Coordinates of C-alpha atoms in Angstrom, one line a residue:
X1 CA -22.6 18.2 -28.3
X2 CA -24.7 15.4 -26.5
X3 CA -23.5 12.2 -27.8
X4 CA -19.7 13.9 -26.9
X5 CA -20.8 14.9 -22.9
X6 CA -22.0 11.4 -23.0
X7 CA -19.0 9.7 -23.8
X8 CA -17.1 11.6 -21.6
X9 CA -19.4 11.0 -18.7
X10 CA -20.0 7.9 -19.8
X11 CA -15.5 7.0 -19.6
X12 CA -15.5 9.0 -16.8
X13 CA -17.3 7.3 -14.8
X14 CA -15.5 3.8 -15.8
X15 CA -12.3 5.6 -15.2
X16 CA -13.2 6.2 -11.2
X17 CA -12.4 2.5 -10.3
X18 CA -8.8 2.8 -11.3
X19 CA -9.3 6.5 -9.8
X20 CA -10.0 4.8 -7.1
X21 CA -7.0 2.0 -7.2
X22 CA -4.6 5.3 -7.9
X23 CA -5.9 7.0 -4.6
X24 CA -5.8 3.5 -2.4
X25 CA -2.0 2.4 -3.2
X26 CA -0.8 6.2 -3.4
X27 CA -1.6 5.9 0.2
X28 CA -0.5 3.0 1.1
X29 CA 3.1 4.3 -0.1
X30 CA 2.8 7.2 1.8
X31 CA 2.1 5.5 5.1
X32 CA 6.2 5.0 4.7
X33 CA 6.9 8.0 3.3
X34 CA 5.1 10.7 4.3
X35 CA 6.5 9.5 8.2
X36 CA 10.0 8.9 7.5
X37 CA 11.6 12.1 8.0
X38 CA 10.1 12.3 11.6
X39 CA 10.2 8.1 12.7
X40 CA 13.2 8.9 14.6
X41 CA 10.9 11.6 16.4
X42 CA 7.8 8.9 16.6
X43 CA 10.0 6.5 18.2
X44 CA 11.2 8.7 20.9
X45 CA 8.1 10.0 21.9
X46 CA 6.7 6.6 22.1
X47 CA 9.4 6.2 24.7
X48 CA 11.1 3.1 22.9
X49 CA 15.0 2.5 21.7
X50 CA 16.1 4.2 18.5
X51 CA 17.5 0.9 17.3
X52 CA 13.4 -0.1 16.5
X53 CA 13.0 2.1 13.8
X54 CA 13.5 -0.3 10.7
X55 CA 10.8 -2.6 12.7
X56 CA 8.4 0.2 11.4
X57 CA 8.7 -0.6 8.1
X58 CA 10.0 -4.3 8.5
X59 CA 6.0 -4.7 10.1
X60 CA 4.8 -3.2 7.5
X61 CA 6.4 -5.6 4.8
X62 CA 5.5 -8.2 7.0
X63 CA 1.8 -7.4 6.9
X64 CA 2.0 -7.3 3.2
X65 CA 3.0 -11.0 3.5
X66 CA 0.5 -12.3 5.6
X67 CA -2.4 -12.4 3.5
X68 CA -1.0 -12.9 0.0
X69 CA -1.6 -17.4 0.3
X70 CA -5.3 -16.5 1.3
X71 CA -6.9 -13.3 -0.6
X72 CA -6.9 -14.5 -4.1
X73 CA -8.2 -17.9 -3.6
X74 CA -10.9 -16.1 -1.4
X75 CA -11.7 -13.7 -4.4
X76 CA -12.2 -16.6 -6.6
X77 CA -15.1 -17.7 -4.5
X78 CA -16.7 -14.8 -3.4
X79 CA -16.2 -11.9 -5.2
X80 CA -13.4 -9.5 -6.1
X81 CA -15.7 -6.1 -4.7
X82 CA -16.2 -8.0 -0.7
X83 CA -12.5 -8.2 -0.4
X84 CA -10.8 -5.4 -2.0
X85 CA -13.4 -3.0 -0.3
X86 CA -12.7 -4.9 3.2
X87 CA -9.1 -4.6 2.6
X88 CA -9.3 -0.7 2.0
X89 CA -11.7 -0.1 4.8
X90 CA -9.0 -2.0 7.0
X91 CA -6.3 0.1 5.7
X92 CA -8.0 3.2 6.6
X93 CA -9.3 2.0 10.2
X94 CA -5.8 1.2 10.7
X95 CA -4.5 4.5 9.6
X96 CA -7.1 6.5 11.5
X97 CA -6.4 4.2 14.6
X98 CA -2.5 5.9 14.9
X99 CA -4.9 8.9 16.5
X100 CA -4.9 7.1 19.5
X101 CA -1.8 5.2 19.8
X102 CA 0.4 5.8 23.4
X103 CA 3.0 3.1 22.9
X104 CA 5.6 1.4 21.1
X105 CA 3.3 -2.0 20.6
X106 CA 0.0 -0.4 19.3
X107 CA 2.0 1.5 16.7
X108 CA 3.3 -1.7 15.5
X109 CA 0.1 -3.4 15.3
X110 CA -1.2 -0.6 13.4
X111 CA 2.0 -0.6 11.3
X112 CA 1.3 -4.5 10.5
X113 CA -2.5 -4.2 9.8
X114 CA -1.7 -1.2 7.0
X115 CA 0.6 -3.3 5.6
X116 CA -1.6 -5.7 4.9
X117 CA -2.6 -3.3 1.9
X118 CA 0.1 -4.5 -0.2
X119 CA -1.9 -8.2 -0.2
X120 CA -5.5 -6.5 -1.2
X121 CA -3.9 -4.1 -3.7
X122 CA -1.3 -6.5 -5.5
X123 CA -3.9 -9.8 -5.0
X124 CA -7.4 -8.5 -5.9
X125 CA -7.3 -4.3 -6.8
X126 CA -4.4 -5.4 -9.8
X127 CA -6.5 -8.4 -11.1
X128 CA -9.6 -6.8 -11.0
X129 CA -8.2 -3.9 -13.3
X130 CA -7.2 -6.5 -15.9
X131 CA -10.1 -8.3 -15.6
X132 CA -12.5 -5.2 -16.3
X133 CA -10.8 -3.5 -18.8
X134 CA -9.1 -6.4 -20.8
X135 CA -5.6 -7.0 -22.2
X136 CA -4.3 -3.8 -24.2
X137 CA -6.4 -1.2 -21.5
X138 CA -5.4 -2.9 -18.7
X139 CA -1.7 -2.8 -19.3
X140 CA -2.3 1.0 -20.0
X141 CA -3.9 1.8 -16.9
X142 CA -1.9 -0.1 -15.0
X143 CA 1.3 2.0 -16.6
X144 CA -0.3 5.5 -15.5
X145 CA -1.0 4.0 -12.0
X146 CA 2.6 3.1 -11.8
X147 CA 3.9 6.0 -12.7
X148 CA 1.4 8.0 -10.5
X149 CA 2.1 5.5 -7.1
X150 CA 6.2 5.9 -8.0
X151 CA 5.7 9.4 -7.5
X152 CA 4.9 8.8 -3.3
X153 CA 8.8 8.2 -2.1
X154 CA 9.7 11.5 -4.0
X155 CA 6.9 13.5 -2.9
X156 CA 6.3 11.7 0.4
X157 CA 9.2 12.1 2.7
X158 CA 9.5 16.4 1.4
X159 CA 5.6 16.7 2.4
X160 CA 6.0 14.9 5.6
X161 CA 9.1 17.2 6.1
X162 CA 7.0 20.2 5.8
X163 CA 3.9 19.0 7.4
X164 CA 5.6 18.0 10.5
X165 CA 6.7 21.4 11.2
X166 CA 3.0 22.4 11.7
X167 CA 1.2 19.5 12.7
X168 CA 1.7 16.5 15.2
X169 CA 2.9 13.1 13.5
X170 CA -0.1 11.2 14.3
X171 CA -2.3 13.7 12.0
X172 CA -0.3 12.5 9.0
X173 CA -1.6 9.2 9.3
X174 CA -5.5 10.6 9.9
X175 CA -5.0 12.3 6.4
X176 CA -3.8 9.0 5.2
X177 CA -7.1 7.7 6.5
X178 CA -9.2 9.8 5.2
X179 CA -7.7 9.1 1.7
X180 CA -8.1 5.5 2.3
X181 CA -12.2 6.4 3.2
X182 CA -12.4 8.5 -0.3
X183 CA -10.6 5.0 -2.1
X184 CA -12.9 3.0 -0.2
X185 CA -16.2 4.6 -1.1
X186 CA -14.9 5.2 -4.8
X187 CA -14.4 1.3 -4.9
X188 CA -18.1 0.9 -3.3
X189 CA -20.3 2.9 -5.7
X190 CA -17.7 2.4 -9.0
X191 CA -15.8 -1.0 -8.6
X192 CA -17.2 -3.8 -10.9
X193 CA -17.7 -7.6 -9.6
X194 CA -15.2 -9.7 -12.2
X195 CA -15.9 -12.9 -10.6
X196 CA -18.9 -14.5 -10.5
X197 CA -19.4 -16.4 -7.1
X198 CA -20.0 -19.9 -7.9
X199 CA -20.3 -21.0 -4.1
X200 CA -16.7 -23.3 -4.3
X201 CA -15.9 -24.4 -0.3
X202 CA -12.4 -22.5 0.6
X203 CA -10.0 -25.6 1.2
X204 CA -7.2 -24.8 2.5
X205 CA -5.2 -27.6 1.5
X206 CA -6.3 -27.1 -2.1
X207 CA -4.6 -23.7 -1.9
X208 CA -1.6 -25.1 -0.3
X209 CA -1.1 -27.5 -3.0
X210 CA -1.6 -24.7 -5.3
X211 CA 1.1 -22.9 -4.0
X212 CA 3.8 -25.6 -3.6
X213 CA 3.2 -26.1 -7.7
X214 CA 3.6 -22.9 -8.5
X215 CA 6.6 -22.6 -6.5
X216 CA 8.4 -26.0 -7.9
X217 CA 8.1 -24.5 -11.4
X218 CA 11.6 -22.7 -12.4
X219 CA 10.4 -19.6 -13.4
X220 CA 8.2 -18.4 -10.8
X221 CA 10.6 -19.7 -8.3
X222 CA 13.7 -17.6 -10.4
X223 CA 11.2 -14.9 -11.1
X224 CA 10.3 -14.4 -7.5
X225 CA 14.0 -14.6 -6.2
X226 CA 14.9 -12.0 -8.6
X227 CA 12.7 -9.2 -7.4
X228 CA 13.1 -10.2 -3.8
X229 CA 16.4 -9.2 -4.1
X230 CA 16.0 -6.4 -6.4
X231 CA 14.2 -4.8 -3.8
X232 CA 15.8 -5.3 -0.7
X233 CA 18.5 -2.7 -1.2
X234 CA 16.3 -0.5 -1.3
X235 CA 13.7 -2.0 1.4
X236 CA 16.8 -1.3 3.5
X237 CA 17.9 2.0 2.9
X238 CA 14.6 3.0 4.0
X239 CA 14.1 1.2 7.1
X240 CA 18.0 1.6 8.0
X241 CA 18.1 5.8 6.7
X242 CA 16.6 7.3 9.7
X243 CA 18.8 5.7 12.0
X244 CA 22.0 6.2 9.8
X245 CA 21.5 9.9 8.9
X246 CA 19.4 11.7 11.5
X247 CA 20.6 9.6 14.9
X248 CA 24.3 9.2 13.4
X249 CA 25.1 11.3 10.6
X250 CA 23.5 14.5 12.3
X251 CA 21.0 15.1 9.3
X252 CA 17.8 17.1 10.1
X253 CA 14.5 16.0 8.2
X254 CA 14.7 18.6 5.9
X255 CA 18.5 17.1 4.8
X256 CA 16.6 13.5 5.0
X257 CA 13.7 14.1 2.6
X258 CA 16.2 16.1 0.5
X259 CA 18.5 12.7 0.0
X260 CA 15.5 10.6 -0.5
X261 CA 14.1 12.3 -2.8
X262 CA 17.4 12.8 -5.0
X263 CA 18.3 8.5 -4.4
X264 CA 14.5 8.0 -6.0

């Protein structure tokens, strides 16, 4: 009976780290759900024009360009665990910060900065997965955490439904942000170091030189194009919904989640 409690404790305990990677990107997701049956509501008590909504989430994608050129080259040299556990402690500040937020502008910073979630998650958290657990356990975690994350634009937009009829919209984001602080300290006490620092200087032109390489060869170039524009159909049905159903079609929230949730 030992030797079996041990094992389990023992996987257990290795399992926490993509526990922790489940928990961090779940949330990042929701910071788009969970809000969008009440943005139209955000935006009008902010005092700004309805035709701003999309810019909530176009700041958000934005901020999950920003950093992509910069945090893997930067994980090379100094460690996956300093930046991914930056990037989530980030995430959360930003997502605690909506608390305090009285106009138009400070929600969009805030917006940007939690995008910024998508470079740490996608650039370091992913790697570092496949880098701990190796080829064959690696693609299977990944596949649960997947599956798990996909689950946030179908459960997102029905809880935020339900929890904006009880609480204000600016609470939603705190509970984001204290899910980003259980990620974080997950990461700290259970996320291995895959990289060993070997003290390389950051030159930037070396990664600029990377990147135009990578980018002249066909199939990263075609690969890249392709799930651009996968995407941005549906990118832009969920910037462009709040505005089309609630503010023109006459939906409520309840009728917005309910559509979401039956397109996902």
């Amino acid at each position: 009976m030992k030797p079996f409690s041990g094992r389990i404790g023992r996987y257990g305990s290795v399992l926490l780290f993509p526990l922790a990677m489940i928990i961090y990107d779940f949330s990042a997701y929701l910071t788009t759900d969970l809000i969008q049956p009440g943005v139209i509501n955000i935006i009008n008590e902010l005092q700004a024009d309805v035709t701003l909504v999309p810019a909530s989430v176009s700041l958000y994608m934005a901020g999950g360009l920003a950093l992509q050129w910069l945090l893997g080259p930067l994980s090379d040299r100094i460690g996956r665990r300093p930046v991914l556990l930056t990037g989530a402690m980030i995430f959360s500040l930003a997502s605690l910060s909506m608390l305090f937020v009285t106009s138009i502008e400070q929600y969009f910073v805030a917006r940007f900065i939690q995008g910024t979630s998508i470079c740490f998650i996608s650039t370091v958290g992913y790697v570092s997965i496949q880098e701990a657990f190796g080829e064959m356990d690696s693609i299977r975690i990944m596949a649960a955490l997947t599956s798990i994350v996909l689950l946030a634009p179908v459960i997102g937009p029905v809880a935020g439904a339900a929890l904006m009829a009880f609480i204000h919209w600016k609470w939603l984001f705190a509970i984001i942000g204290v899910f980003g602080l259980v990620a974080w300290f997950l990461l700290l006490y259970k996320m291995p170091e895959t990289v060993i620092s070997q003290g390389r200087e950051f030159r930037p032109g070396e990664v600029l030189s990377d990147f135009i390489a990578a980018f002249r060869h066909p199939v990263v170039l075609t690969g890249s194009l392709a799930v651009a524009f996968g995407n941005l159909p549906i990118i832009t049905w969920v910037a462009l919904s709040p505005v089309i159903l609630i503010e023109h079609g006459g939906y409520v929230s309840r009728n917005l989640c309910l559509d979401t949730g039956a397109r996902v």
